[in-house]
CSV table of C-alpha atoms in Angstrom, one decimal:
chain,number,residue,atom,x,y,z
A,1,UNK,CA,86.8,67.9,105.8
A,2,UNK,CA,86.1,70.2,108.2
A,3,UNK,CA,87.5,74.1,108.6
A,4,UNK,CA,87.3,75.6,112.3
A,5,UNK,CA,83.3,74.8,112.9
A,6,UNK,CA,82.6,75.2,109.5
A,7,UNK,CA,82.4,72.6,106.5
A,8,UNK,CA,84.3,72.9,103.7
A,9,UNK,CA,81.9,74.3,101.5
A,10,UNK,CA,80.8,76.5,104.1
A,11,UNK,CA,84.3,77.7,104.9
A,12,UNK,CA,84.9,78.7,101.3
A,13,UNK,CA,82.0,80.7,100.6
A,14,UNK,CA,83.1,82.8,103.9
A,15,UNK,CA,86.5,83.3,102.1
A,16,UNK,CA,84.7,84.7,99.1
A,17,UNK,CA,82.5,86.7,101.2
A,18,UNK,CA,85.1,88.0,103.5
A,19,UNK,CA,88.4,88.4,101.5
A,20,UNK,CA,86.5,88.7,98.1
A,21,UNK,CA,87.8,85.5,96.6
A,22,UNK,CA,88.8,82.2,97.3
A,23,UNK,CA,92.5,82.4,97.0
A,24,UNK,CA,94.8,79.2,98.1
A,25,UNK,CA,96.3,81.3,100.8
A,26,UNK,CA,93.0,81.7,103.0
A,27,UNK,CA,92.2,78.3,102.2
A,28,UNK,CA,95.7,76.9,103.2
A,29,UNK,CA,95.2,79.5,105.8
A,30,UNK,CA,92.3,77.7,107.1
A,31,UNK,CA,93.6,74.4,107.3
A,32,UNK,CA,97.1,75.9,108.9
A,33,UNK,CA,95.1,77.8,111.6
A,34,UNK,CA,93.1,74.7,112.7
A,35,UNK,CA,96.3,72.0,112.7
A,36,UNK,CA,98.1,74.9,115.2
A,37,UNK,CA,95.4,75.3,117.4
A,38,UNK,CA,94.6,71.5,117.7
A,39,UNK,CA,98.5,71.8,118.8
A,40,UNK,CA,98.2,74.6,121.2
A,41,UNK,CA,95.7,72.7,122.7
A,42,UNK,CA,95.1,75.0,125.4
A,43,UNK,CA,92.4,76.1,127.0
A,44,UNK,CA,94.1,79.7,128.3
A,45,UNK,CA,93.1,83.1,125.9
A,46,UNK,CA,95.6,82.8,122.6
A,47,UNK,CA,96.9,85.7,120.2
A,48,UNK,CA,98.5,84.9,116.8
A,49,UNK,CA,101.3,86.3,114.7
A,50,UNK,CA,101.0,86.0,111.2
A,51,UNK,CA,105.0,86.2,109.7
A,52,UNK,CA,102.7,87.4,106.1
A,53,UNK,CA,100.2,90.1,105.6
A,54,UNK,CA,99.1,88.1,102.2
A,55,UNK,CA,95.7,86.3,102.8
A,56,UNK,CA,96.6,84.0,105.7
A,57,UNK,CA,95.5,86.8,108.2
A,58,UNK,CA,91.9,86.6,107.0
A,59,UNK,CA,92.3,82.9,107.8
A,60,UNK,CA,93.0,83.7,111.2
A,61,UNK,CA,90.0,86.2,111.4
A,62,UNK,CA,87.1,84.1,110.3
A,63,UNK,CA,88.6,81.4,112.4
A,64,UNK,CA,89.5,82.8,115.7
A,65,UNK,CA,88.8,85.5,117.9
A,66,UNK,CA,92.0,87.5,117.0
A,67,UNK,CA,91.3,90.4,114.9
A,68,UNK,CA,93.9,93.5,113.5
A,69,UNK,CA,91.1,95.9,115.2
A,70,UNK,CA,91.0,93.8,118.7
A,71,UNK,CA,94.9,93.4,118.8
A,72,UNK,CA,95.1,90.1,119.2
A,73,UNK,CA,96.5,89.3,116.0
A,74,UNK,CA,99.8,90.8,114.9
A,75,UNK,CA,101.3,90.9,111.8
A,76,UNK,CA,105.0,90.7,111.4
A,77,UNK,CA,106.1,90.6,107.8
A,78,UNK,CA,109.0,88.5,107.4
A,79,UNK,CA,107.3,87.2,104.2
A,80,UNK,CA,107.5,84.1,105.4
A,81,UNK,CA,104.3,81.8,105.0
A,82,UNK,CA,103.4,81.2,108.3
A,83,UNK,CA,101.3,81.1,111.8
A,84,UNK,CA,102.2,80.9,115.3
A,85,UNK,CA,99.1,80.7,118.0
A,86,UNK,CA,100.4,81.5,121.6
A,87,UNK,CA,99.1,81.5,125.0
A,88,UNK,CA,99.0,85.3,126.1
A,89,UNK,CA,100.2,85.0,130.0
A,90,UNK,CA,102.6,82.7,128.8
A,91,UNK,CA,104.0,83.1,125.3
A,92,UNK,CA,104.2,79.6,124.8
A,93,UNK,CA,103.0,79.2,120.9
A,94,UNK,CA,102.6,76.7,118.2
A,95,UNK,CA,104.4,78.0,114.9
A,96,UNK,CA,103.1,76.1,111.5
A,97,UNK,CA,104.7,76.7,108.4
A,98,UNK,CA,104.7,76.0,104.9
A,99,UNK,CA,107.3,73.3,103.9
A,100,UNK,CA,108.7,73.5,100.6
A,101,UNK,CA,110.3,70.2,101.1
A,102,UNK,CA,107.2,68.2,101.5
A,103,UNK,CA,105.5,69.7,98.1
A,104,UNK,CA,107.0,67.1,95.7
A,105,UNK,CA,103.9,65.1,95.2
A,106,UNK,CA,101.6,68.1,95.4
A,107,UNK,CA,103.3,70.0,92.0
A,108,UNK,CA,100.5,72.4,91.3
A,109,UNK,CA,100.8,73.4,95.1
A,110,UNK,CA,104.4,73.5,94.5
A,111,UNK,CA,104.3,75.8,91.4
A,112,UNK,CA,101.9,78.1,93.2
A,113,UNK,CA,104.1,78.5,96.5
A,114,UNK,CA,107.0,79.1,95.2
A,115,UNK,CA,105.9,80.9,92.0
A,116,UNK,CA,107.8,78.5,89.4
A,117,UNK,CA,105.1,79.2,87.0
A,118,UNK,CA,103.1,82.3,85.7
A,119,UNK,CA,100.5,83.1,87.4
A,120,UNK,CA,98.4,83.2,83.9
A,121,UNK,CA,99.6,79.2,83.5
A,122,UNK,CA,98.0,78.5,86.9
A,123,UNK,CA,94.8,76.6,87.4
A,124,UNK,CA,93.6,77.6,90.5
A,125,UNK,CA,91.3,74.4,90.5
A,126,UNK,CA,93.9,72.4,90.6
A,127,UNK,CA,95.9,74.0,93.1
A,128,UNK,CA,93.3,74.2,95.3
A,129,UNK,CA,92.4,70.6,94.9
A,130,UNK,CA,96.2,69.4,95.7
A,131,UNK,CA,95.7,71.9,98.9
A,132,UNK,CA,92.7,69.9,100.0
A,133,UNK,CA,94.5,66.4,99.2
A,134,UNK,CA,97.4,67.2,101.3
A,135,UNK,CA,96.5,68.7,104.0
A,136,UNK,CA,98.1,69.3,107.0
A,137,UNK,CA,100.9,67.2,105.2
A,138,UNK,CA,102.2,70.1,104.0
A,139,UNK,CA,103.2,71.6,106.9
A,140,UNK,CA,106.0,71.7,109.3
A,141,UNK,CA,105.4,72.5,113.0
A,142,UNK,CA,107.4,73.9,115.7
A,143,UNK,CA,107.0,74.4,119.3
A,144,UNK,CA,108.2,78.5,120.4
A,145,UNK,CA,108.4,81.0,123.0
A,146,UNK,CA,106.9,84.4,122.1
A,147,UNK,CA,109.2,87.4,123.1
A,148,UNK,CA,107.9,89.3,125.9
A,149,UNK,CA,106.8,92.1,123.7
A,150,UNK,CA,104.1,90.2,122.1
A,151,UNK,CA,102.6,89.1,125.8
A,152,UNK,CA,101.8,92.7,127.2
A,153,UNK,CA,99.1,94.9,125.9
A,154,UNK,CA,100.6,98.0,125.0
A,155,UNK,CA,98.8,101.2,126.3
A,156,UNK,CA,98.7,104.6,124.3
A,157,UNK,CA,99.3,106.2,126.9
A,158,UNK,CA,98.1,109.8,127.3
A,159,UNK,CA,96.6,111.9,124.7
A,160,UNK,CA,96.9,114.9,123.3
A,161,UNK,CA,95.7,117.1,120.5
A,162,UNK,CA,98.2,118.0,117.8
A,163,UNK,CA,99.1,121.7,117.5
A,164,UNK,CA,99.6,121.4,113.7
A,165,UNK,CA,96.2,119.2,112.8
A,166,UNK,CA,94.4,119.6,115.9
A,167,UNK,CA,93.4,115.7,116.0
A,168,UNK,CA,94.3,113.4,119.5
A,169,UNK,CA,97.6,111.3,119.1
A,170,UNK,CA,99.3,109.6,121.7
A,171,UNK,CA,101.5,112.3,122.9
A,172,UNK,CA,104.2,110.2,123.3
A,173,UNK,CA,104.8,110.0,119.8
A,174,UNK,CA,106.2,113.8,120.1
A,175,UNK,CA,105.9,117.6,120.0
A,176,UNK,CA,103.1,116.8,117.0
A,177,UNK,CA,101.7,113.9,115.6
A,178,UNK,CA,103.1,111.1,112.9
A,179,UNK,CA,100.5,112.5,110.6
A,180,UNK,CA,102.0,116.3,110.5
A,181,UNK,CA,105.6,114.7,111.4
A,182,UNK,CA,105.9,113.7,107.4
A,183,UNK,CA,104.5,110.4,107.9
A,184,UNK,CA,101.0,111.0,106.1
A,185,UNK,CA,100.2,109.1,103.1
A,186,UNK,CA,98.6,112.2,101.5
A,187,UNK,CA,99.6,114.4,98.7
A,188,UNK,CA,100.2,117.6,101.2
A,189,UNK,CA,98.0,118.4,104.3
A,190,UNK,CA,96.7,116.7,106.5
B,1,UNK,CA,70.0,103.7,112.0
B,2,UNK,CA,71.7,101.5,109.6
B,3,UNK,CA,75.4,100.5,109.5
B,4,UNK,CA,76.4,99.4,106.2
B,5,UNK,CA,73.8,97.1,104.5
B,6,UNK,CA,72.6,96.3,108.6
B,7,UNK,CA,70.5,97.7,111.4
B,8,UNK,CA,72.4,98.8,113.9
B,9,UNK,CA,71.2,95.9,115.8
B,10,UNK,CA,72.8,93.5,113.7
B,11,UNK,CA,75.9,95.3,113.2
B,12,UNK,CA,76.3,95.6,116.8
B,13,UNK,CA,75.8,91.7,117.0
B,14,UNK,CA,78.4,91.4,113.7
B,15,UNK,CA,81.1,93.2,115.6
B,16,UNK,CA,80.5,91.2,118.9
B,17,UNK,CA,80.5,88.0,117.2
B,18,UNK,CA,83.9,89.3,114.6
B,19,UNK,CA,85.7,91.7,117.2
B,20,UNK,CA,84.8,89.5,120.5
B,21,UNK,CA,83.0,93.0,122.5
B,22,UNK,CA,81.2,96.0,121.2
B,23,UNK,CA,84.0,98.5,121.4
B,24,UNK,CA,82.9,101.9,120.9
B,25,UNK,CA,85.5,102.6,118.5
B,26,UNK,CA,84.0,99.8,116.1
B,27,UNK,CA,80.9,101.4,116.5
B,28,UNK,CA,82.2,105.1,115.7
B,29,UNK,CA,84.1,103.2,113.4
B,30,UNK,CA,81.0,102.0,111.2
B,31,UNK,CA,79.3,105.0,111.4
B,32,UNK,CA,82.2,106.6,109.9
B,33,UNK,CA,82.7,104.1,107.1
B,34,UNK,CA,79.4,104.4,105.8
B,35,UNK,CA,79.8,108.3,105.7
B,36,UNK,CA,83.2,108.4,104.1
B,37,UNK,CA,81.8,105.8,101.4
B,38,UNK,CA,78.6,108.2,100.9
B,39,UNK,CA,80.9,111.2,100.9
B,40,UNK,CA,83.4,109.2,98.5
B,41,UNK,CA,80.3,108.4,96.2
B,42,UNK,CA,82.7,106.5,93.2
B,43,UNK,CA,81.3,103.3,91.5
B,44,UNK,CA,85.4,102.7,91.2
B,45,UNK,CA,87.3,99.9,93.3
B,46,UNK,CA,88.1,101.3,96.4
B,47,UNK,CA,90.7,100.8,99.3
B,48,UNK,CA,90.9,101.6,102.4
B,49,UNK,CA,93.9,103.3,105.3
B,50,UNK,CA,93.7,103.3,108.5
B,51,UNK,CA,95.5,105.7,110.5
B,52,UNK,CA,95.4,103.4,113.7
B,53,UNK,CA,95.4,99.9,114.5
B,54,UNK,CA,92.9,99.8,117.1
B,55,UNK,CA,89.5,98.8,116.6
B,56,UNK,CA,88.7,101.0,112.8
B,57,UNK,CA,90.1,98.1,111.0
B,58,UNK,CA,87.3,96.0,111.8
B,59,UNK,CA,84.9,98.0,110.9
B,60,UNK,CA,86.9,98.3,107.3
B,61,UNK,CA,86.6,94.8,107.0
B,62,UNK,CA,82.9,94.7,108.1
B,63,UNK,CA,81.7,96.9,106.0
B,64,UNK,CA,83.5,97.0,102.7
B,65,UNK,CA,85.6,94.5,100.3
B,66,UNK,CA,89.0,95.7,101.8
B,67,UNK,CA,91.0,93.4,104.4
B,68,UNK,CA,94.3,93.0,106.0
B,69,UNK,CA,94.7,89.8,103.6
B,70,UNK,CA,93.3,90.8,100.7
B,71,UNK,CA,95.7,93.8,101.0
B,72,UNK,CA,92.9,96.5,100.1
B,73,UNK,CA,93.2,97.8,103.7
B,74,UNK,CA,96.4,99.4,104.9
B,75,UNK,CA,97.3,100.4,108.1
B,76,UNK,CA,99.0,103.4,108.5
B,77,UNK,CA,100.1,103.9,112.7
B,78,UNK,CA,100.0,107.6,113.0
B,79,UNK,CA,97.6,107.2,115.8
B,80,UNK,CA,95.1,109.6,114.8
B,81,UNK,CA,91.9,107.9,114.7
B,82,UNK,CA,91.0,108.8,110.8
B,83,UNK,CA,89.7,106.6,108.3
B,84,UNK,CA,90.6,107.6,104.3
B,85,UNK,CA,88.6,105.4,101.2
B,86,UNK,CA,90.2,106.2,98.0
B,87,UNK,CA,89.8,105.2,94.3
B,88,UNK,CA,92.9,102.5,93.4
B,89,UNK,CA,93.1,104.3,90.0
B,90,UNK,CA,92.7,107.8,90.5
B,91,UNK,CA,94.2,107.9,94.3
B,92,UNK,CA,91.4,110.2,94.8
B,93,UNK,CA,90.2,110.2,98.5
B,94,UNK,CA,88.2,111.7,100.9
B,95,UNK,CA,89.0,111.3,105.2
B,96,UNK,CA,86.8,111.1,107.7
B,97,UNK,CA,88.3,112.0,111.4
B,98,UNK,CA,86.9,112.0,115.1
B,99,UNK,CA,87.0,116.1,115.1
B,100,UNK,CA,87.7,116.6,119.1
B,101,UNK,CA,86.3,120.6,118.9
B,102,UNK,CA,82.8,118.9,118.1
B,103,UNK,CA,82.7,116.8,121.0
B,104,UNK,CA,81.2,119.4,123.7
B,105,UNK,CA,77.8,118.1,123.2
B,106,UNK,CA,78.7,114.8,123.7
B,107,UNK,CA,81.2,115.1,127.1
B,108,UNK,CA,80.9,110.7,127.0
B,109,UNK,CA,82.4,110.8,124.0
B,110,UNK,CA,85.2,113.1,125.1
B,111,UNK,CA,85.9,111.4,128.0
B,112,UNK,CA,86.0,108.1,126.4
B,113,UNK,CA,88.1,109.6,123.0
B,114,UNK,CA,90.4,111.7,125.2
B,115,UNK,CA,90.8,109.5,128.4
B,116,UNK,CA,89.6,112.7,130.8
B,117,UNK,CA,87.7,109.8,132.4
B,118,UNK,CA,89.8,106.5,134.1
B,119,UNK,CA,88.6,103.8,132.1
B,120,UNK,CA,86.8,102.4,135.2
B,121,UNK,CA,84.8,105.3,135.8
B,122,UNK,CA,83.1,105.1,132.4
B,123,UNK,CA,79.9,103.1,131.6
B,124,UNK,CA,80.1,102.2,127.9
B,125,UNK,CA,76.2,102.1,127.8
B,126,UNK,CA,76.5,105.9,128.1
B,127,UNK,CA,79.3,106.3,125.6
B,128,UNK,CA,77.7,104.0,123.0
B,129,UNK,CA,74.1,105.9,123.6
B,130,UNK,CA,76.1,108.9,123.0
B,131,UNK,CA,77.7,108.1,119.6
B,132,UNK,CA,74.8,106.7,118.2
B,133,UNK,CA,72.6,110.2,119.3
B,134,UNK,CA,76.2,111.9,117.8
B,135,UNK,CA,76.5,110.2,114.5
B,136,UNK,CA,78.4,112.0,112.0
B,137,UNK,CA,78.2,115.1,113.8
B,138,UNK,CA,81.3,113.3,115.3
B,139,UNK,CA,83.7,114.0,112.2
B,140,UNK,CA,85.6,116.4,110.2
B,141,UNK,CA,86.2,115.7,106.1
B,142,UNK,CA,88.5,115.9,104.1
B,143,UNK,CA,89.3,115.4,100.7
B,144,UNK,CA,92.5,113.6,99.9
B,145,UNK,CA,94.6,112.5,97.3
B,146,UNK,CA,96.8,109.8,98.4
B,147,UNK,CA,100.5,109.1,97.9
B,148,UNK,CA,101.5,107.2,94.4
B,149,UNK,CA,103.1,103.9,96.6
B,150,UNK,CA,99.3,102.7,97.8
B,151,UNK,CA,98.2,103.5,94.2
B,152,UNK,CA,100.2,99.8,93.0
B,153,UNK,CA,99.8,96.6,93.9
B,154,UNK,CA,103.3,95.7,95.6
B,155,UNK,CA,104.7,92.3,93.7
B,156,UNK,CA,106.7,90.1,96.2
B,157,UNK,CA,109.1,89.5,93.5
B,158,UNK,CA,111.0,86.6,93.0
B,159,UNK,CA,110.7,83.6,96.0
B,160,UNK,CA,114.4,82.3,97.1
B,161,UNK,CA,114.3,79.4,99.9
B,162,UNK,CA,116.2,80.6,102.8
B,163,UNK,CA,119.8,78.8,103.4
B,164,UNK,CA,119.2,78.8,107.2
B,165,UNK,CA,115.6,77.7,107.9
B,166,UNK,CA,115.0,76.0,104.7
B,167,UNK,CA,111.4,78.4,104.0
B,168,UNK,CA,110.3,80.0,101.0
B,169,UNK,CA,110.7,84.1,100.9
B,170,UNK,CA,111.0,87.1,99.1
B,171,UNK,CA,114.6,87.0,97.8
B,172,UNK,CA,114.4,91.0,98.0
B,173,UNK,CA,114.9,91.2,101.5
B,174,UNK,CA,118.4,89.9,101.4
B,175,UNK,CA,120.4,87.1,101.4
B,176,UNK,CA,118.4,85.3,104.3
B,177,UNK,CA,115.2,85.9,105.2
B,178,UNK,CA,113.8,88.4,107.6
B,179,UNK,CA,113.0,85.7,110.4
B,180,UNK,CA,116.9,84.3,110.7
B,181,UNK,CA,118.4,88.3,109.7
B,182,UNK,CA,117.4,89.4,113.5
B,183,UNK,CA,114.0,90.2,113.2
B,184,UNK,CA,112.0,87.0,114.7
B,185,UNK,CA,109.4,87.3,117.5
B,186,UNK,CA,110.5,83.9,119.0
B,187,UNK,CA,113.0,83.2,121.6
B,188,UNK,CA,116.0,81.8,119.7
B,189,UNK,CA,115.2,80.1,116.2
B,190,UNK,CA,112.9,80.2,113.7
């Protein structure tokens, strides 16, 4: 079995590298990313949407070239496990999803997914051996059209320097920036 | 100059091969990583915010353990280009920022940070040369204590299957999921 250009072994010891350790959501991850791109099948410059921000980004990092920092992957968090690949002039995309109704004969997978056991009372080995058993088998797929927001790059626009902090912000984002608006994740200034 | 646990050489080859070009802002960005992590100087678990999406993440997940997927780097869009590292105990931070008042002595930088330059009109050999003469001397810190919600690991809470696509999600976000409530980035379903 085989993971983007990478061997399995190969693929999972990036995981642990990257993410820090090999949980079943990169390594389903991996397997979801490749079965939507074999789909795709394009040969035009692709983005991705990732409908989770748990794990099955990384997969899409260390597998294509769409990155958080490039913006070509975006993350919209319906907490839904799931991956669509898209054409960017186009917005025609592959989605691939996790199908709950095609886990019967892969329990451990099952239990995991859906959280029907503690996560103390989960093997992980076994889980992720049922992953690599089933495969793309347990996946549902779906052809969609990306809404036009996701096809355009979307500039900053100009900058300024806040009055309050004195850092650049996009000054469309008002008078002073998110940070000294009351959006800061810090105990007081900045 | 080393980036990390790399020459500069190779990091520059590392973000290439991970971000697709060598932005300047991954560049800045690594620079700035290692130099909140010295300035951070905790032998704690660490994660990471960043206060814009563009290019800084990368560098995050470059250069430390925190990713988008492992959920140890957050992204926080106030669109200042600031990087905090923080202790996931203690919430005990310190920031690093691009400090525009020490940017005379670098006038590529400037240009390049504050777009007084069309983008075609600057040669990102000069702007790189630049930063890497610059270095920290780029930055303003500060130290931080950050807000008790990135402090805890959010739980996803109980998993419901969705009535109207048939998909597995958290059942705290209502009585559907997110994707059939309205807030799908498809053209008609899923």
């Amino acid at each position: 079995m085989n993971i983007g250009r990478y061997s399995l072994d190969k693929y999972i010891r990036l995981v642990e590298s990257f993410h820090g350790n090999v949980a079943p959501g990169v390594l389903i991850g991996g397997i979801m990313v490749d079965a939507a791109l074999e789909r795709l099948n394009t040969t035009q410059l692709y983005d991705g949407i990732c409908e989770t921000s748990s794990c099955l980004p990384d997969a899409v990092q260390l597998l294509t070239p769409c990155t958080i920092g490039n913006g070509w992957l975006h993350i919209v968090d319906l907490g839904r496990f799931a991956l669509t690949l898209y054409e960017k002039n186009s917005g025609r995309g592959v989605r691939a999803f996790l199908d709950a109704g095609k886990m019967e004969l892969w329990p451990e997978v099952r239990n995991w997914y859906l959280k029907l056991k503690p996560k103390r009372e989960q093997v992980r080995e076994a889980v992720m051996d049922q992953i690599i058993e089933a495969g793309v088998r347990l996946f549902g797929f779906q052809d969609v059209e990306v809404v036009p927001l996701f096809l355009t790059k979307q500039s900053k626009g100009e900058i300024a320097l806040c009055p309050v902090c004195g850092e650049a912000y996009p000054s469309d984002h008002g008078t002073v920036c998110r940070g000294c608006g009351g959006q800061s994740p810090y105990v007081g200034p900045p």
